[in-house]
Structure formats: structure tokens, C-alpha cells
Coordinates of C-alpha atoms in Angstrom, one line a residue:
Chain A
M16 CA 61.4 93.5 110.8
T17 CA 58.9 93.4 108.3
R18 CA 59.7 90.6 105.8
L19 CA 58.3 91.8 102.7
A20 CA 56.0 94.6 102.3
R21 CA 54.2 94.7 99.1
L22 CA 51.9 98.0 99.5
L23 CA 52.2 101.3 98.6
I24 CA 53.6 103.3 101.2
F25 CA 52.9 106.6 101.5
V26 CA 55.2 108.0 104.8
S27 CA 55.2 111.2 106.0
S28 CA 59.2 111.9 105.6
V29 CA 58.8 111.1 102.0
F30 CA 57.1 113.1 99.4
I31 CA 56.6 112.0 95.6
A32 CA 56.6 113.8 92.5
V33 CA 57.5 117.1 93.1
P34 CA 57.2 119.6 90.0
A35 CA 60.5 120.2 88.5
Q36 CA 63.5 122.2 90.0
A37 CA 66.5 123.7 88.3
A38 CA 67.9 122.6 85.1
L39 CA 71.3 121.0 84.8
T40 CA 74.0 123.3 82.6
I41 CA 76.2 120.8 80.2
E42 CA 79.7 122.3 79.6
I43 CA 82.1 120.7 77.3
T44 CA 85.5 120.4 79.1
Q45 CA 87.4 118.7 76.6
G46 CA 86.5 118.6 73.3
I47 CA 87.8 116.6 70.0
E48 CA 89.9 117.1 67.2
G49 CA 88.2 116.1 64.4
A50 CA 84.8 116.3 65.2
V51 CA 82.9 116.3 61.8
P52 CA 81.7 119.9 61.2
I53 CA 77.7 120.2 60.5
A54 CA 75.2 123.0 59.7
V55 CA 71.9 122.8 61.4
V56 CA 69.6 125.5 60.2
P57 CA 66.9 127.4 62.7
F58 CA 63.7 125.6 61.4
G59 CA 61.2 127.8 59.5
W60 CA 58.3 128.9 61.7
G61 CA 55.2 131.0 60.2
G62 CA 53.8 131.7 63.5
Q63 CA 52.5 135.2 64.5
T64 CA 54.3 134.6 67.8
A65 CA 57.7 133.0 68.6
A66 CA 58.2 129.4 68.0
P67 CA 57.3 127.2 71.1
E68 CA 60.9 125.6 70.8
N69 CA 63.9 126.4 69.4
I70 CA 64.1 122.6 67.3
A71 CA 67.5 123.6 65.6
A72 CA 68.8 124.3 68.7
I73 CA 68.2 121.4 70.8
I74 CA 69.4 119.1 67.7
S75 CA 72.8 121.7 67.6
A76 CA 73.1 121.2 71.4
D77 CA 72.9 117.1 71.1
L78 CA 75.0 116.1 68.2
N79 CA 77.1 118.5 70.1
R80 CA 76.9 116.6 73.4
S81 CA 77.6 113.2 71.4
G82 CA 81.3 114.5 70.9
R83 CA 81.1 113.4 67.3
F84 CA 80.0 116.6 65.5
E85 CA 81.2 120.3 65.6
P86 CA 77.8 122.3 64.7
L87 CA 78.6 125.6 63.1
A88 CA 77.8 128.9 65.4
D89 CA 74.7 130.3 64.1
R90 CA 76.1 134.0 62.8
D91 CA 78.5 131.6 60.6
L92 CA 75.3 130.2 58.7
V93 CA 75.7 131.9 55.0
S94 CA 71.7 131.3 54.5
H95 CA 68.8 130.0 56.0
P96 CA 67.0 127.6 53.7
T97 CA 63.9 125.7 55.4
S98 CA 63.3 123.4 52.1
A99 CA 65.3 121.6 49.7
D100 CA 64.8 123.9 46.9
Q101 CA 66.3 126.8 48.8
V102 CA 69.5 125.1 50.0
K103 CA 72.6 125.8 47.3
F104 CA 75.4 123.3 48.5
Q105 CA 78.0 125.4 46.9
N106 CA 77.7 128.0 49.6
W107 CA 77.8 125.2 52.3
R108 CA 81.0 123.4 50.7
M109 CA 82.7 127.0 51.0
L110 CA 82.2 127.0 54.8
N111 CA 83.6 123.3 54.5
V112 CA 80.7 121.5 56.4
D113 CA 80.1 117.8 55.6
N114 CA 76.5 117.7 56.3
L115 CA 73.2 120.0 56.6
V116 CA 70.3 120.0 58.5
I117 CA 67.3 122.0 57.9
G118 CA 63.4 121.7 58.6
K119 CA 60.2 123.3 59.4
L120 CA 57.9 123.9 62.4
V121 CA 54.0 124.0 61.7
E122 CA 51.2 124.5 63.8
S123 CA 48.9 122.2 62.4
S124 CA 45.7 123.0 64.4
P125 CA 45.7 125.3 68.0
G126 CA 48.1 123.4 70.2
Q127 CA 49.5 120.8 67.3
Y128 CA 52.2 120.8 66.1
S129 CA 53.8 119.1 62.5
V130 CA 58.2 119.1 62.9
S131 CA 59.9 118.0 59.5
F132 CA 63.2 117.9 58.4
E133 CA 66.2 116.8 56.1
L134 CA 69.7 115.8 55.9
F135 CA 71.9 116.6 53.1
D136 CA 75.2 115.2 52.2
V137 CA 76.7 118.5 51.0
F138 CA 79.9 117.4 49.4
R139 CA 77.8 115.2 46.9
G140 CA 74.8 117.4 46.8
K141 CA 72.5 114.5 47.8
R142 CA 69.4 114.3 50.4
M143 CA 70.3 111.6 53.0
T144 CA 67.2 111.4 55.2
G145 CA 64.1 113.2 56.2
S146 CA 60.9 112.8 58.2
T147 CA 57.8 114.8 59.4
F148 CA 56.5 114.1 63.0
P149 CA 53.5 115.2 64.5
A150 CA 53.2 116.4 68.0
P151 CA 51.7 118.2 70.8
A152 CA 54.0 121.1 72.5
R153 CA 54.8 119.5 75.1
D154 CA 56.7 116.5 73.0
L155 CA 58.4 119.3 70.8
R156 CA 61.7 118.4 73.0
R157 CA 61.3 114.6 72.6
V158 CA 60.7 115.2 68.6
A159 CA 63.9 117.3 68.5
H160 CA 65.6 114.7 70.2
H161 CA 64.7 111.8 68.1
I162 CA 65.5 114.0 64.9
S163 CA 68.7 114.0 66.6
D164 CA 68.7 110.3 66.5
V165 CA 67.9 109.7 63.4
I166 CA 70.8 112.3 62.3
Y167 CA 73.4 110.2 64.7
E168 CA 72.3 107.0 63.1
T169 CA 72.5 108.0 59.8
L170 CA 75.8 109.8 60.1
T171 CA 77.5 107.2 62.3
G172 CA 75.6 104.1 61.9
E173 CA 75.4 103.8 65.8
R174 CA 72.0 104.0 67.6
G175 CA 71.6 107.7 68.9
A176 CA 70.8 108.0 73.0
F177 CA 69.3 111.6 72.8
N178 CA 65.6 110.7 73.8
T179 CA 66.7 108.9 76.8
R180 CA 67.1 110.0 80.7
I181 CA 69.1 110.1 83.4
A182 CA 68.5 109.2 87.4
Y183 CA 70.6 111.0 89.7
V184 CA 70.5 111.8 93.6
T185 CA 71.1 115.3 95.2
S186 CA 71.8 116.1 98.4
S187 CA 71.8 120.0 100.2
G188 CA 71.5 121.7 103.5
S189 CA 73.6 121.1 106.7
T190 CA 75.5 118.3 108.2
K191 CA 72.8 118.0 110.5
N192 CA 69.7 119.1 108.4
K193 CA 70.1 117.3 104.6
T194 CA 67.5 116.7 102.3
Y195 CA 67.8 114.1 100.0
T196 CA 66.4 113.9 96.4
L197 CA 65.8 111.3 93.5
L198 CA 65.5 113.2 90.4
V199 CA 64.8 112.0 86.6
A200 CA 66.0 114.3 83.9
D201 CA 66.5 114.7 80.0
S202 CA 69.8 113.0 78.7
D203 CA 70.5 116.8 77.9
G204 CA 69.9 117.9 81.5
Y205 CA 66.2 119.2 81.0
S206 CA 63.1 118.7 82.7
P207 CA 64.2 117.5 85.8
Q208 CA 61.5 115.9 87.7
T209 CA 62.1 115.0 91.6
I210 CA 60.5 111.5 92.0
L211 CA 61.2 111.4 96.1
T212 CA 62.5 113.5 98.6
S213 CA 63.3 112.8 102.1
K214 CA 65.4 113.5 105.3
H215 CA 67.2 110.4 105.2
P216 CA 69.8 109.4 102.5
L217 CA 68.6 107.9 99.4
M218 CA 70.9 105.8 96.9
S219 CA 71.9 103.6 94.0
P220 CA 69.3 104.4 91.7
S221 CA 68.7 101.3 89.0
W222 CA 66.3 101.6 85.9
S223 CA 64.1 99.1 84.5
P224 CA 65.0 97.6 81.6
D225 CA 61.7 99.5 79.7
A226 CA 62.7 102.6 81.5
R227 CA 59.1 102.7 83.1
Q228 CA 60.6 101.8 86.9
V229 CA 63.8 102.8 89.4
A230 CA 64.4 101.0 92.0
Y231 CA 66.6 102.7 94.7
V232 CA 67.5 102.1 98.5
S233 CA 65.8 104.3 101.2
F234 CA 66.9 105.2 104.9
E235 CA 63.3 107.2 105.5
N236 CA 62.6 104.7 108.2
K237 CA 66.1 104.8 109.5
V238 CA 67.3 101.3 108.0
S239 CA 68.2 100.4 104.5
E240 CA 65.5 99.4 102.4
I241 CA 64.7 98.9 98.7
Y242 CA 61.7 100.2 96.7
I243 CA 60.7 100.0 93.1
Q244 CA 59.1 103.1 92.0
D245 CA 56.7 104.0 88.6
V246 CA 58.2 106.9 87.5
A247 CA 55.3 108.7 85.4
T248 CA 52.7 107.7 88.3
G249 CA 55.1 107.9 91.3
S250 CA 53.7 104.8 93.1
R251 CA 56.0 102.3 94.5
R252 CA 56.2 99.4 96.8
K253 CA 59.0 98.3 98.9
L254 CA 60.9 95.1 98.0
A255 CA 63.2 94.2 100.7
A256 CA 63.3 95.3 104.2
F257 CA 65.6 92.7 105.7
K258 CA 67.8 93.1 109.0
G259 CA 71.0 94.4 107.9
I260 CA 72.1 96.1 104.5
N261 CA 69.5 96.1 101.5
G262 CA 71.6 97.5 99.1
A263 CA 72.7 98.1 95.2
P264 CA 69.3 97.1 93.6
T265 CA 69.7 96.2 89.8
W266 CA 67.2 95.2 87.6
S267 CA 67.8 91.9 85.6
P268 CA 67.7 92.3 81.7
D269 CA 64.7 90.5 81.5
G270 CA 62.9 93.2 84.1
R271 CA 61.9 89.8 86.1
K272 CA 64.4 90.2 88.8
L273 CA 66.5 92.2 90.9
A274 CA 70.2 91.4 92.1
L275 CA 71.1 93.2 95.2
T276 CA 73.2 93.0 98.4
L277 CA 71.8 92.0 101.8
S278 CA 74.0 91.1 105.0
R279 CA 71.2 89.6 106.8
D280 CA 73.1 86.1 106.9
G281 CA 75.7 88.1 108.5
N282 CA 77.9 89.6 105.9
P283 CA 76.9 91.5 102.5
E284 CA 75.8 88.6 100.2
I285 CA 74.6 89.1 96.6
Y286 CA 70.9 87.8 96.0
V287 CA 68.8 87.4 93.3
M288 CA 64.6 88.6 94.1
D289 CA 61.7 87.3 91.9
I290 CA 60.3 90.9 91.5
N291 CA 56.9 89.6 91.6
G292 CA 56.9 86.5 93.9
G293 CA 59.6 87.8 96.4
A294 CA 61.7 84.4 96.4
L295 CA 65.0 84.4 97.0
K296 CA 68.2 82.9 96.1
R297 CA 71.7 83.7 97.4
I298 CA 74.5 84.1 95.0
T299 CA 77.9 84.6 96.9
N300 CA 78.8 82.7 99.4
S301 CA 82.1 84.3 101.3
A302 CA 83.3 85.8 104.8
A303 CA 84.1 89.1 102.3
I304 CA 82.4 92.1 101.4
D305 CA 80.4 91.0 98.5
T306 CA 78.4 94.1 96.9
E307 CA 77.3 96.3 94.0
P308 CA 75.7 93.5 91.4
V309 CA 75.2 94.1 88.0
W310 CA 74.1 91.8 85.0
T311 CA 75.8 91.3 82.0
P312 CA 73.1 92.0 79.0
D313 CA 72.6 88.2 78.3
G314 CA 71.2 87.7 81.7
R315 CA 73.6 85.1 82.6
S316 CA 76.1 86.3 84.8
I317 CA 76.3 89.1 87.5
I318 CA 79.2 91.0 87.9
F319 CA 80.0 92.3 91.4
T320 CA 82.8 94.0 93.9
S321 CA 84.3 91.5 96.3
D322 CA 87.6 92.2 98.9
R323 CA 87.5 88.3 99.3
G324 CA 91.3 88.7 98.1
G325 CA 92.5 91.5 100.5
S326 CA 91.1 94.6 98.8
A327 CA 88.2 95.8 96.3
Q328 CA 88.2 94.2 93.1
I329 CA 85.5 93.4 90.4
Y330 CA 84.5 89.4 90.0
K331 CA 82.1 88.0 87.8
V332 CA 79.5 84.8 88.9
S333 CA 77.3 82.8 87.4
A334 CA 73.5 84.3 88.1
S335 CA 72.8 81.1 89.5
G336 CA 75.4 81.1 91.8
G337 CA 78.9 78.9 92.0
A338 CA 82.4 79.8 91.8
A339 CA 83.1 83.6 91.0
Q340 CA 85.9 84.3 88.7
R341 CA 88.2 87.7 89.2
L342 CA 88.2 90.1 86.5
T343 CA 90.7 93.0 87.5
F344 CA 94.3 92.6 88.7
D345 CA 95.6 96.3 87.9
G346 CA 95.1 98.4 90.5
K347 CA 94.5 98.3 94.5
Y348 CA 91.0 99.2 94.3
N349 CA 88.3 98.5 91.4
A350 CA 84.4 99.1 92.7
G351 CA 81.0 99.8 91.6
A352 CA 81.2 98.2 88.0
D353 CA 78.7 98.8 85.1
V354 CA 78.6 96.6 82.1
S355 CA 78.6 98.1 78.9
P356 CA 75.7 97.3 76.5
D357 CA 77.3 95.4 74.3
G358 CA 78.5 93.2 77.4
R359 CA 82.2 93.3 76.0
K360 CA 83.7 96.1 78.3
I361 CA 83.0 97.2 82.3
A362 CA 83.7 100.4 83.4
M363 CA 84.6 101.3 87.2
V364 CA 85.7 103.0 90.1
H365 CA 89.5 102.4 90.0
G366 CA 91.9 103.4 93.0
E367 CA 95.4 104.0 92.7
G368 CA 98.3 106.3 94.5
G369 CA 94.9 107.6 96.5
R370 CA 92.9 108.7 93.6
Y371 CA 90.1 107.3 92.3
R372 CA 89.0 107.4 89.0
I373 CA 86.8 105.9 85.9
A374 CA 88.6 103.3 84.1
V375 CA 86.8 101.1 81.4
M376 CA 88.4 97.4 81.2
E377 CA 88.2 95.3 77.9
L378 CA 86.6 91.9 79.1
D379 CA 88.3 89.9 76.6
S380 CA 91.9 91.0 76.6
G381 CA 91.5 92.4 80.4
L382 CA 93.1 95.8 79.2
L383 CA 92.4 98.5 81.3
R384 CA 92.5 102.3 80.6
V385 CA 91.4 105.0 83.1
L386 CA 89.3 107.5 81.4
T387 CA 89.4 110.5 83.8
D388 CA 91.9 112.9 85.9
G389 CA 89.4 113.5 89.0
R390 CA 90.6 112.6 92.5
Q391 CA 87.0 111.2 93.3
D392 CA 85.4 110.0 90.3
E393 CA 82.3 107.7 91.1
S394 CA 79.3 105.8 89.7
P395 CA 79.8 105.2 86.6
S396 CA 76.9 104.5 83.9
F397 CA 77.3 103.5 80.2
S398 CA 74.8 105.4 77.8
P399 CA 72.5 102.7 76.2
N400 CA 74.2 103.0 72.7
G401 CA 77.5 102.4 75.0
S402 CA 79.1 105.6 73.4
M403 CA 79.2 107.7 76.7
I404 CA 79.9 107.0 80.2
I405 CA 78.0 109.7 82.8
Y406 CA 80.0 109.6 86.3
A407 CA 79.9 111.6 89.5
T408 CA 82.7 113.5 90.5
G409 CA 84.1 115.7 93.1
A410 CA 84.1 119.5 92.3
G411 CA 86.1 121.9 94.7
N412 CA 84.0 121.4 97.6
R413 CA 80.8 120.0 95.6
E414 CA 79.9 116.8 93.7
V415 CA 78.8 117.3 90.2
L416 CA 77.8 115.0 87.1
S417 CA 80.4 114.7 84.4
A418 CA 80.5 112.5 81.0
V419 CA 83.3 111.0 78.9
S420 CA 83.1 109.1 75.7
V421 CA 84.0 105.8 76.0
D422 CA 87.4 106.3 74.0
G423 CA 88.2 108.7 77.1
R424 CA 88.7 111.8 74.1
F425 CA 85.8 113.6 74.8
K426 CA 84.3 115.3 78.2
Q427 CA 81.5 117.5 79.4
R428 CA 80.3 118.8 82.8
L429 CA 76.7 118.7 84.1
T430 CA 76.1 121.4 86.5
L431 CA 73.1 121.6 88.7
Q432 CA 72.8 125.4 90.0
A433 CA 73.1 124.4 93.8
G434 CA 73.4 121.3 96.1
N435 CA 75.4 118.0 95.7
V436 CA 74.6 115.8 92.4
R437 CA 75.9 112.3 92.5
E438 CA 74.9 108.5 91.2
P439 CA 73.8 109.4 87.6
V440 CA 72.4 106.5 85.8
W441 CA 71.4 106.6 82.4
S442 CA 68.4 105.0 81.0
P443 CA 67.8 102.3 78.9
F444 CA 66.0 103.3 75.2
D445 CA 62.4 103.6 75.7
K446 CA 60.7 100.1 74.5
Chain L
M14 CA 90.2 94.7 107.6
K15 CA 92.5 91.7 107.0
M16 CA 92.0 90.3 110.1
T17 CA 91.0 86.8 110.4
L18 CA 87.7 86.0 112.9
G19 CA 89.8 84.0 115.5
G20 CA 92.5 86.4 115.2
F21 CA 89.9 89.2 115.8
I22 CA 88.4 87.1 118.5
V23 CA 91.8 86.3 120.4
L24 CA 92.5 89.9 120.2
V25 CA 89.4 91.4 121.8
M26 CA 89.4 88.7 124.8
V27 CA 92.9 90.3 125.3
A28 CA 91.7 93.6 125.3
I29 CA 89.0 92.5 127.8
T30 CA 91.4 90.9 130.0
A31 CA 93.7 94.1 130.0
G32 CA 90.3 95.8 130.4
C33 CA 89.5 94.2 133.4
S34 CA 92.6 94.1 135.2
S35 CA 93.2 97.2 135.0
K36 CA 89.3 98.9 135.8
G37 CA 90.2 99.7 139.3
D38 CA 92.6 102.2 138.6
T39 CA 91.0 104.0 135.8
K40 CA 87.4 104.4 136.9
D41 CA 88.5 105.1 140.6
G42 CA 91.1 107.6 139.6
D43 CA 89.1 109.1 136.2
V44 CA 85.4 109.0 136.9
A45 CA 83.6 109.9 140.1
I46 CA 81.0 107.0 140.3
E47 CA 77.6 108.2 142.1
D48 CA 74.5 106.4 142.4
R49 CA 72.1 108.8 140.5
G50 CA 69.2 106.3 141.9
A51 CA 66.1 107.1 139.7
E52 CA 67.7 109.9 137.9
G53 CA 69.1 107.7 135.5
A54 CA 68.2 108.3 132.3
D55 CA 66.0 106.4 129.8
G56 CA 65.1 104.3 132.5
A57 CA 68.3 103.2 133.5
V58 CA 68.2 102.6 137.3
A59 CA 71.2 102.5 139.4
S60 CA 71.1 99.7 141.5
G61 CA 73.6 101.6 144.3
A62 CA 76.6 99.2 144.7
A63 CA 78.8 102.1 143.7
D64 CA 82.2 99.5 144.1
G65 CA 83.8 100.6 140.8
S66 CA 82.6 97.4 139.0
D67 CA 79.1 98.1 138.7
F68 CA 78.4 99.6 135.1
S69 CA 74.6 100.5 136.1
S70 CA 75.7 103.3 138.3
Y71 CA 77.0 105.1 134.8
S72 CA 74.3 107.8 133.7
L73 CA 73.7 108.2 130.0
N74 CA 73.2 111.8 130.6
D75 CA 76.5 112.7 133.0
P76 CA 78.9 114.2 130.6
N77 CA 81.4 113.0 132.7
S78 CA 80.6 109.5 132.4
P79 CA 82.7 107.3 130.0
L80 CA 79.0 106.4 128.5
S81 CA 79.0 110.3 127.0
R82 CA 81.7 109.2 124.7
R83 CA 79.8 107.7 121.7
V84 CA 81.5 107.7 118.5
I85 CA 84.5 105.2 117.9
Y86 CA 86.7 106.1 114.8
F87 CA 89.0 104.2 112.3
E88 CA 91.5 104.1 110.1
Y89 CA 91.2 104.2 106.0
D90 CA 89.6 101.0 105.0
S91 CA 89.8 99.1 108.2
A92 CA 87.4 98.0 110.7
E93 CA 89.9 97.6 113.7
I94 CA 89.1 99.0 117.0
T95 CA 92.1 100.5 119.1
D96 CA 92.8 99.1 122.6
A97 CA 91.7 102.4 124.0
D98 CA 88.2 102.2 122.3
Q99 CA 88.2 98.3 123.0
E100 CA 88.3 99.4 126.9
L101 CA 85.7 102.2 126.1
L102 CA 83.3 99.6 124.9
T103 CA 83.8 97.4 127.7
Q104 CA 82.2 100.2 129.5
H105 CA 79.1 100.6 127.5
A106 CA 78.7 97.0 127.2
G107 CA 79.0 97.0 131.3
F108 CA 76.0 99.4 131.5
L109 CA 73.9 97.7 128.5
V110 CA 74.5 94.4 130.4
A111 CA 73.4 96.2 133.8
N112 CA 70.6 97.5 132.0
P113 CA 69.2 94.5 129.7
G114 CA 66.0 96.7 128.8
Q115 CA 68.7 99.1 127.1
H116 CA 68.7 99.2 123.4
I117 CA 71.5 100.7 121.5
T118 CA 72.1 101.4 117.6
L119 CA 75.4 101.1 116.0
E120 CA 75.6 103.5 113.0
G121 CA 78.4 102.4 111.2
N122 CA 80.1 105.0 108.4
T123 CA 82.7 105.9 106.3
D124 CA 84.7 108.6 104.3
E125 CA 84.1 109.5 101.0
R126 CA 86.4 107.9 99.4
G127 CA 85.3 105.2 97.1
S128 CA 82.2 103.2 95.7
R129 CA 79.6 104.3 97.8
E130 CA 77.7 100.6 98.2
Y131 CA 80.8 99.1 98.9
N132 CA 81.4 102.3 101.7
I133 CA 77.9 101.0 103.0
A134 CA 79.3 97.1 103.2
L135 CA 82.3 98.8 104.9
G136 CA 80.6 101.0 107.1
D137 CA 78.4 97.8 108.3
R138 CA 82.0 95.9 108.9
R139 CA 83.0 98.6 111.5
A140 CA 79.5 98.4 112.9
L141 CA 80.0 94.6 113.2
S142 CA 83.0 95.1 114.9
V143 CA 81.9 97.1 117.6
Q144 CA 78.6 94.8 118.1
R145 CA 80.9 92.0 118.6
I146 CA 82.8 93.5 121.7
L147 CA 79.5 94.5 123.0
E148 CA 78.2 91.0 122.5
L149 CA 81.8 89.2 123.7
N150 CA 81.4 91.4 127.3
G151 CA 78.1 89.9 127.8
V152 CA 75.6 92.3 125.9
A153 CA 72.2 90.6 124.6
P154 CA 72.1 90.3 120.5
D155 CA 68.4 92.0 120.8
Q156 CA 69.7 94.9 122.5
I157 CA 71.4 95.9 119.7
T158 CA 70.5 97.3 115.8
I159 CA 72.9 97.9 113.2
V160 CA 73.0 100.4 110.3
S161 CA 75.6 101.3 108.0
Y162 CA 75.3 104.8 106.1
G163 CA 78.5 104.4 104.5
E164 CA 79.4 108.0 103.1
E165 CA 76.1 109.2 102.8
K166 CA 75.8 111.1 106.4
P167 CA 79.4 112.6 106.9
A168 CA 80.0 114.2 110.1
A169 CA 82.2 116.7 108.8
E170 CA 82.2 118.2 105.4
G171 CA 85.1 118.6 102.8
G172 CA 87.6 116.5 101.0
S173 CA 90.6 116.7 103.8
E174 CA 91.9 114.3 105.4
A175 CA 90.4 115.7 108.8
A176 CA 87.2 115.5 107.6
W177 CA 87.7 112.2 106.3
R178 CA 89.2 111.1 109.8
L179 CA 86.2 112.5 111.6
N180 CA 83.6 110.6 109.2
R181 CA 84.9 107.0 109.6
R182 CA 83.4 106.3 112.5
V183 CA 81.0 104.1 114.4
E184 CA 78.1 106.1 116.3
L185 CA 76.7 104.5 119.7
V186 CA 72.9 105.8 119.8
Y187 CA 71.0 105.1 122.7

């Protein structure tokens, strides 16, 4: 078997970087009482043809998806100011909105735009922030998400995560003839890009900390192998193809190492691999299953799943090896953990009474809370600001993606038009 | 699976002994042993000693041969192999011992419940259980390849216990 191939490879059964296909649609399934009312007025546009993007609609949808805001419907807007001097605060106070967003889209030269926005505190009658961004047409959605980030951070004090992406896996076709794809989409489900297609299973995508590369497992050679791929260019290399399992890759916070699961020494153990040199260090040593490693944000520990205690539970070990400490005691089955960006919580698959749901545990107190109510919820992944968890859920006979706020109060479902969608992983912030 | 390795080996040994002592009856009763000569599949050439203990006389292509049964099923979260399947694996082992050039891939699979990478590990454990029985019956390690697909390649779709039962399996692929 190949030890460590470091070549870019292109195998006939695998296709890279196919143009975008059907977008995900997002449906809010459980809202929050007390979401803050906000008015986002359609942005001014002086062009002869239709505006290239509806900036206000993108911002409004972002704020709505966060669960923290309740944007006013367009039909309820009393007026359509596009500059500060046109704003009559009295009118907006009567609608009981706390905040108002207005803005303008201008074509500054052919194909080149300028987007400006302003955010107001309606009750104080004051401007809170505002800015102008130049952008070509293809970046207008990104600019809108950036404006959402600014508004969100100004009003909540927490960084927004609207300008991020999700990677996920789909499968379609019959049992005997399946097609597996690995995709990357904006966090609102737009602009899905297929980055890999295969007739054999693809699984376990993991983002690099700079959000430029994805590591994943591919069975394209009828055994499991780990690859890392540049999302923008599609170039990739094979990182691990040892005898047995090559699975569960996750990037270290400094971007230089991968934690992974290998069974080359007999049974599944956690290893850390140096991405550039290929050097391997074995972290766990037990006769049981050890898998699903994830790093703590300080890079000093690895949290993983093991059944060394008789059933699957979550453990923690130093990233340089040594004795492991059991973290979960609540429930018969806890597996597939993700660590919150502040390192204080883990999300996991929590199995109890034949149901598998997403739970969050505070690491300090050990307090575990079940957030979801599916039968087969799996693959939780924190948003980079720690406010939401995206996960996969069985819905009828299909797998779809859902997201839940970390407090469990706000839920939404993301649906692709066809096929099964699973293993969502939320990207880090762009660096 | 919560059995210790020692306990597991004892169990396998018992099964092998049981398999050996009953071999004559089962085979002579249920399976027509015939010398298929050079027509045996995939280069498996029968040696001609059709006395019921020579597994080389089984054909991979014969639907009546025990070797046509190539799926081993498991209980939930378990890698334990039933007595009946141990008997079947003894017959596959006999064929592989008699045909040292013959290779086999053991594909471990699970149902869809629980975490995906954990299921890869569970599928691997099931394939390892099968591998141990084959090796204890004399099959050379280099004749065997193991791959676990976890829950990624279900044999049956759907979220029913019936589908799950069909998906918790090891497939023997010649």
C-alpha cells in the first residue's frame, strides 16, 4: 500500500470543481419570542435595469436566520428612505422597530458598484454606524453579508458569521449506483460549488483554519484515504493511505497538523500527522475504538470518541499523548464531538432510548443539554462565532441539514432539492 | 462488542471444533460435492478428492455451494458472529486454504444510527471478527483485505429495523 503519496492526482472516477447546482433553501422551523424587531429598507438604486442584487433582502434574511432579529416584512415599511435626511424616526417608532437599516447601491463604472449603508437606533433617533464598500458584481453578496456582520456585531456585541461557508456531502442515486459529492456553499445556502464527485463514498470534511482548504476521506480507490484540497483551485494531494482505516481528519488550530484515525496498528487509534513532513505521532493506545478527534482551540488537547468504557463516550487527551480523561457520563452513547470556538462547550451526538440527538455540554460544569428532537441527528458543527450549531437530521426517508441556536431556542432547516445532504461543517472566519 | 480477546478466541475454537465434528453430516447431507475440475471460478482448480473434507472442490460460481453465501449479519453495536455463521466462515476458510492464490476482501458495514466515523470503526471491528475466524482456520493474512464502509454503503435504504438488520453486515468479496 502507498505510504504517503504527495502528488496531485486526478483519478478517472473522481471529478473536481464542477459548476454550481441547486441551492439550499432555508426554512425557519422554530422562532424565538423576543427576537428584536428591525426594519431593513430596500436599498436605493438609480440604474436603468434591475439592480444586480437585492442587498436589503440578503441582509434581512441573514438577520432573520440568526434568530436574534425579526425583520419587518416589506409590505409593512411605511416609507423607503435611502439617505439619513429622509428618515423620520417618529414613523418607525410607531411600528415598534428598535433599529433601521437603509442604504444605496450605485454603479460607479460599468460592472463596478459601490454599496453604502447606515444603521439607526430608532428610539434615540441616532445613527449608530455606516460605511461604503466598492465591489464588482460577483462580490455583491459578500458585501451584503459583511454589512450583516457589522449590523449584528453593533447590536449584539458578538461577531457575525454571515460571511462564512459550509462544506457538506450529498449522495444520490440507487443503492447499487450512488453518486457522492462534496460541496462548499455560502452559509446562507447560496452559490453551492461541487468540489469533488465520486462513485465511492466521500466523508468527514474538515476546514483548514484559514478556510482555504478542506481535508476529507475518499473511498475512490476502494479503501479509505485522506486528501486535502484547495477549495478555490481544486488542486489536492493524498495525505494518508495506510492499511486499514484512514479517517476523521481535523485540522490543528495552527494549520500545521491533522488529527486523524488510523487502524494500521490493528485497531482504530488517534494519531497526529505533520501536514508538510508527514511525520506521525500516535496519541491513543487502547484495545477499544478511538476515533473522531477534534482539537481544542488552544491546540493543546484533543477530544475524541472511545468505547473503552464499554460504550461510545467522549474523552480528552493531551495533543502530545498520555492518559485520557472521560468527559461524558450522561447517556449511553455520546460521539462525534465538536468543540465551541471559545473552547468551553462541546456539541455531540447523544444517543438515549433509541434516539440520537444533538446535545451540548459545558466543559466546566459537565452539564449536558439536549438541543434537538430528531431521531437521527448527527454531525454537529459550531458556527465560528459559537452562536449556532449546524447538523444533519433524518427527515422522512431523507437526510437534510438543520441548524439550532446554542441555547436550543431557535431552529431552521436547510433543504436541497434532491438527494441526501449530510456532514455539514461550518468554516472558520476568513483570515 | 464487549467480549475480551481471550474469550473470543476460546469461543472461536469451540466453534471450530463443533464445525469439524459435524462437518461430515452437514455437507454430505446438504451439499452436492462434485469435482468441477478446471471449470472452478477465478482460477480455483479443484484437486479431485471429493470426500467431503476438501474445500477446494467448492466452486465460487455454484449457487448451491455454501460459498455462495457471502454476507454475515450482526446485532446492533455488536461484532459477534453467530454459530451458524462461524460454520459458514469455516467453509470459506477451507476454500481459501485450498486456494492460496485466492484473495478475499471483507467489507464491514453498519446501520445508519449514530456517528459516521464511529460507524467506520464499528464496521472495521466486524470485518476484523470475520478475519480472525478465517485466520484461525488457516487462511494466510495476505489473502485478506479489510475495508470498512461504516454506514456509507447501505444494502437497504430507509430508517426501519428491517433495513438496519440488512445493513449491519460484513460482505465477503472474492
